[in-house]
């Protein structure tokens, strides 16, 4: 069985994190849009739920994956350490 170089594995992990961060952020943005539309339409329960879930998804996408996972890995790869 062929061995995959460590650098290639790190790049694949970074790519998966970037895609996951982007997807979570897009879901968060869409939920925020649905929440605002729900509140504007008079559906308080759906609007508040969508806004809360949108905030959670944005936190996961931007902070938990993007800031805490992707940025340090990019810095490590760019720095060569």
Backbone as a chain_set.jsonl record, in Angstrom:
{"seq": "XXXXXXXXXXXXXXXXXXXXXXXXXXXXXXXXXXXXXXXXXXXXXXXXXXXXXXXXXXXXXXXXXXXXXXXXXXXXXXXXX", "coords": {"N": [[0.838, -1.169, 0.0], [0.557, 2.194, -0.848], [2.225, 4.931, 0.654], [0.958, 7.96, 1.882], [2.222, 11.177, 1.62], [3.047, 13.18, 4.498], [2.615, 15.927, 4.296], [0.684, 16.096, 2.281], [-1.489, 14.918, 3.546], [-1.945, 16.772, 5.577], [-2.689, 18.966, 3.999], [-5.076, 17.977, 2.892], [-6.636, 17.701, 5.207], [-6.758, 20.398, 5.953], [-8.143, 21.439, 3.755], [-10.615, 20.124, 4.081], [-11.429, 21.282, 6.511], [-11.65, 23.974, 5.741], [-13.696, 23.83, 3.833], [-15.76, 22.827, 5.467], [-15.974, 24.942, 7.298], [-16.831, 26.98, 5.602], [-19.3, 25.934, 4.7], [-20.747, 25.711, 7.12], [-20.839, 28.425, 7.799], [-22.318, 29.479, 5.645], [-24.747, 28.15, 6.043], [-25.421, 29.285, 8.5], [-25.762, 31.99, 7.749], [-27.951, 31.737, 6.02], [-29.895, 30.75, 7.819], [-30.106, 32.965, 9.509], [-31.224, 34.778, 7.71], [-33.687, 33.518, 7.226], [-34.701, 33.668, 9.807], [-34.998, 36.455, 10.235], [-36.863, 36.971, 8.228], [-38.961, 35.419, 9.185], [-39.564, 36.709, 11.611], [-40.325, 39.176, 10.562], [-42.551, 38.389, 9.202], [-44.276, 37.789, 11.221], [-44.126, 35.41, 12.63], [-43.119, 34.532, 15.473], [-41.934, 32.419, 17.02], [-40.662, 30.68, 15.148], [-38.991, 32.54, 13.941], [-37.29, 33.434, 16.059], [-36.118, 30.989, 16.771], [-34.754, 30.324, 14.39], [-32.98, 32.482, 14.228], [-31.424, 32.044, 16.542], [-30.285, 29.495, 15.984], [-28.93, 30.181, 13.697], [-26.984, 31.899, 14.725], [-25.508, 30.047, 16.214], [-24.568, 28.349, 14.167], [-23.043, 30.185, 12.694], [-21.109, 30.8, 14.629], [-19.832, 28.313, 14.87], [-18.848, 28.01, 12.239], [-17.257, 30.359, 11.77], [-15.722, 30.964, 14.14], [-15.11, 28.535, 15.697], [-14.249, 26.655, 13.734], [-13.005, 28.212, 11.644], [-11.361, 30.377, 12.845], [-10.106, 29.087, 15.047], [-9.171, 26.64, 14.07], [-8.535, 26.58, 11.231], [-6.927, 28.926, 10.67], [-4.579, 28.637, 12.464], [-3.485, 26.295, 11.33], [-2.939, 27.088, 8.705], [-1.031, 29.048, 9.206], [0.944, 27.437, 10.346], [1.612, 25.766, 8.175], [2.501, 27.696, 6.35], [4.633, 28.764, 7.725], [6.308, 26.666, 7.849], [6.674, 25.021, 10.022]], "CA": [[0.0, 0.0, 0.0], [1.365, 3.4, -0.978], [2.13, 5.876, 1.77], [0.638, 9.33, 1.504], [3.116, 12.092, 2.342], [2.418, 13.885, 5.607], [2.191, 17.238, 3.825], [-0.568, 15.922, 1.544], [-2.536, 14.659, 4.539], [-2.231, 18.056, 6.214], [-3.44, 19.781, 3.045], [-6.438, 17.442, 2.797], [-7.331, 18.094, 6.436], [-7.008, 21.833, 5.86], [-9.212, 21.618, 2.771], [-11.87, 19.697, 4.706], [-11.797, 22.299, 7.498], [-12.067, 25.179, 5.026], [-15.017, 23.549, 3.266], [-16.693, 22.749, 6.592], [-16.172, 26.294, 7.81], [-17.656, 27.697, 4.632], [-20.666, 25.391, 4.709], [-21.389, 26.123, 8.373], [-21.1, 29.856, 7.715], [-23.436, 29.684, 4.714], [-25.97, 27.707, 6.734], [-25.721, 30.317, 9.488], [-26.29, 33.162, 7.055], [-29.299, 31.406, 5.55], [-30.789, 30.699, 8.978], [-30.344, 34.338, 9.933], [-32.168, 35.347, 6.748], [-34.992, 32.92, 7.521], [-35.152, 34.213, 11.088], [-35.473, 37.823, 10.034], [-38.102, 36.881, 7.453], [-39.987, 34.895, 10.083], [-39.965, 37.784, 12.518], [-41.035, 40.188, 9.785], [-43.841, 37.821, 8.832], [-45.105, 37.635, 12.403], [-43.961, 34.099, 13.262], [-42.108, 34.799, 16.493], [-41.229, 31.197, 17.444], [-39.751, 30.25, 14.071], [-37.995, 33.586, 13.754], [-36.294, 33.391, 17.132], [-35.38, 29.727, 16.668], [-33.83, 30.422, 13.259], [-31.911, 33.414, 14.595], [-30.534, 31.383, 17.508], [-29.527, 28.456, 15.292], [-28.015, 30.876, 12.796], [-25.834, 32.339, 15.52], [-24.701, 28.866, 16.542], [-23.883, 27.918, 12.949], [-22.001, 31.173, 12.393], [-20.031, 30.61, 15.596], [-19.086, 27.109, 14.482], [-18.135, 28.247, 10.987], [-16.265, 31.426, 11.804], [-14.815, 30.916, 15.28], [-14.634, 27.195, 16.072], [-13.483, 26.052, 12.643], [-12.164, 29.164, 10.935], [-10.353, 31.069, 13.636], [-9.365, 28.205, 15.954], [-8.608, 25.472, 13.407], [-7.956, 26.855, 9.918], [-5.831, 29.9, 10.73], [-3.316, 28.081, 12.972], [-2.92, 25.323, 10.392], [-2.361, 27.83, 7.584], [0.201, 29.661, 9.71], [1.954, 26.377, 10.52], [2.068, 25.345, 6.858], [3.239, 28.785, 5.735], [5.866, 28.937, 8.467], [7.139, 25.486, 7.677], [6.921, 24.31, 11.29]], "C": [[0.889, 1.24, 0.0], [1.138, 4.323, 0.211], [1.848, 7.268, 1.218], [1.562, 10.25, 2.296], [2.356, 12.893, 3.401], [1.896, 15.255, 5.177], [0.859, 17.147, 3.072], [-1.737, 15.668, 2.494], [-2.929, 15.957, 5.237], [-3.031, 18.961, 5.284], [-4.877, 19.296, 2.9], [-7.26, 17.789, 4.042], [-7.685, 19.578, 6.407], [-8.139, 22.118, 4.876], [-10.567, 21.232, 3.353], [-12.339, 20.72, 5.737], [-12.293, 23.577, 6.827], [-13.459, 24.992, 4.438], [-16.067, 23.495, 4.372], [-17.001, 24.107, 7.18], [-17.066, 27.102, 6.882], [-19.098, 27.237, 4.631], [-21.406, 25.815, 5.971], [-21.725, 27.609, 8.352], [-22.266, 30.158, 6.781], [-24.763, 29.251, 5.319], [-26.385, 28.745, 7.769], [-26.317, 31.563, 8.86], [-27.715, 32.913, 6.586], [-30.299, 31.331, 6.703], [-31.083, 32.097, 9.519], [-31.356, 35.016, 9.008], [-33.575, 34.827, 6.988], [-35.556, 33.475, 8.824], [-35.699, 35.618, 10.966], [-36.779, 37.82, 9.253], [-39.25, 36.364, 8.324], [-40.486, 35.944, 11.051], [-40.75, 38.863, 11.779], [-42.425, 39.707, 9.39], [-44.756, 37.566, 10.021], [-45.005, 36.291, 13.092], [-42.802, 34.177, 14.256], [-41.293, 33.558, 16.848], [-40.224, 30.749, 16.395], [-38.647, 31.275, 13.871], [-36.904, 33.548, 14.803], [-35.462, 32.115, 17.082], [-34.346, 29.816, 15.554], [-32.69, 31.384, 13.561], [-30.915, 32.777, 15.568], [-29.68, 30.315, 16.831], [-28.545, 29.059, 14.291], [-26.783, 31.372, 13.519], [-24.917, 31.174, 15.88], [-23.904, 28.41, 15.326], [-22.782, 28.902, 12.554], [-20.83, 31.052, 13.359], [-19.169, 29.402, 15.205], [-18.252, 27.38, 13.237], [-17.002, 29.245, 11.105], [-15.248, 31.217, 12.928], [-14.235, 29.517, 15.479], [-13.815, 26.541, 14.967], [-12.507, 27.045, 12.024], [-11.023, 29.728, 11.757], [-9.497, 30.115, 14.468], [-8.724, 27.004, 15.276], [-7.866, 25.839, 12.114], [-6.763, 27.802, 10.01], [-4.537, 29.343, 11.324], [-2.67, 27.071, 12.017], [-2.297, 26.016, 9.19], [-1.043, 28.476, 8.014], [1.304, 28.624, 9.871], [2.498, 25.915, 9.172], [2.9, 26.43, 6.184], [4.588, 28.995, 6.412], [6.819, 27.769, 8.34], [7.413, 24.733, 8.952], [5.996, 23.154, 11.473]], "O": [[1.855, 1.321, 0.759], [0.02, 4.474, 0.703], [2.429, 7.688, 0.218], [1.672, 10.116, 3.514], [1.186, 13.235, 3.226], [0.845, 15.692, 5.646], [0.005, 18.023, 3.213], [-2.846, 16.151, 2.265], [-4.112, 16.212, 5.46], [-3.95, 19.65, 5.728], [-5.798, 20.107, 2.795], [-8.438, 18.131, 3.938], [-8.787, 19.965, 6.793], [-9.0, 22.955, 5.148], [-11.557, 21.932, 3.143], [-13.535, 20.996, 5.825], [-13.251, 24.192, 7.294], [-14.303, 25.883, 4.529], [-17.15, 24.061, 4.224], [-18.147, 24.4, 7.523], [-17.954, 27.824, 7.336], [-20.017, 28.054, 4.568], [-22.562, 26.233, 5.903], [-22.783, 28.01, 8.837], [-23.11, 30.999, 7.091], [-25.784, 29.911, 5.126], [-27.57, 29.05, 7.9], [-27.276, 32.128, 9.385], [-28.584, 33.772, 6.734], [-31.43, 31.8, 6.572], [-32.206, 32.371, 9.942], [-32.239, 35.74, 9.469], [-34.541, 35.59, 6.96], [-36.757, 33.722, 8.928], [-36.746, 35.936, 11.531], [-37.699, 38.573, 9.573], [-40.382, 36.831, 8.202], [-41.689, 36.06, 11.287], [-41.724, 39.4, 12.307], [-43.358, 40.5, 9.258], [-45.904, 37.163, 9.836], [-45.731, 36.046, 14.056], [-41.651, 33.915, 13.907], [-40.071, 33.645, 16.965], [-39.068, 30.47, 16.715], [-37.491, 30.911, 13.654], [-35.72, 33.621, 14.475], [-34.254, 32.144, 17.318], [-33.193, 29.429, 15.744], [-31.548, 31.122, 13.185], [-29.705, 32.955, 15.429], [-28.476, 30.239, 17.079], [-27.464, 28.516, 14.065], [-25.67, 31.282, 13.002], [-23.694, 31.307, 15.853], [-22.712, 28.119, 15.431], [-21.704, 28.488, 12.127], [-19.677, 31.188, 12.951], [-17.94, 29.47, 15.212], [-17.077, 27.018, 13.186], [-15.906, 29.008, 10.597], [-14.042, 31.287, 12.691], [-13.019, 29.331, 15.436], [-12.783, 25.931, 15.248], [-11.318, 26.754, 11.895], [-9.854, 29.573, 11.403], [-8.288, 30.314, 14.583], [-7.816, 26.397, 15.845], [-6.712, 25.456, 11.926], [-5.696, 27.499, 9.477], [-3.474, 29.555, 10.74], [-1.445, 27.006, 11.915], [-1.249, 25.591, 8.702], [-0.061, 28.452, 7.272], [2.465, 28.897, 9.569], [3.7, 25.693, 9.03], [3.892, 26.128, 5.52], [5.568, 29.359, 5.761], [7.997, 27.873, 8.682], [8.299, 23.879, 8.979], [6.073, 22.456, 12.484]]}, "num_chains": 1, "name": "protein.A"}
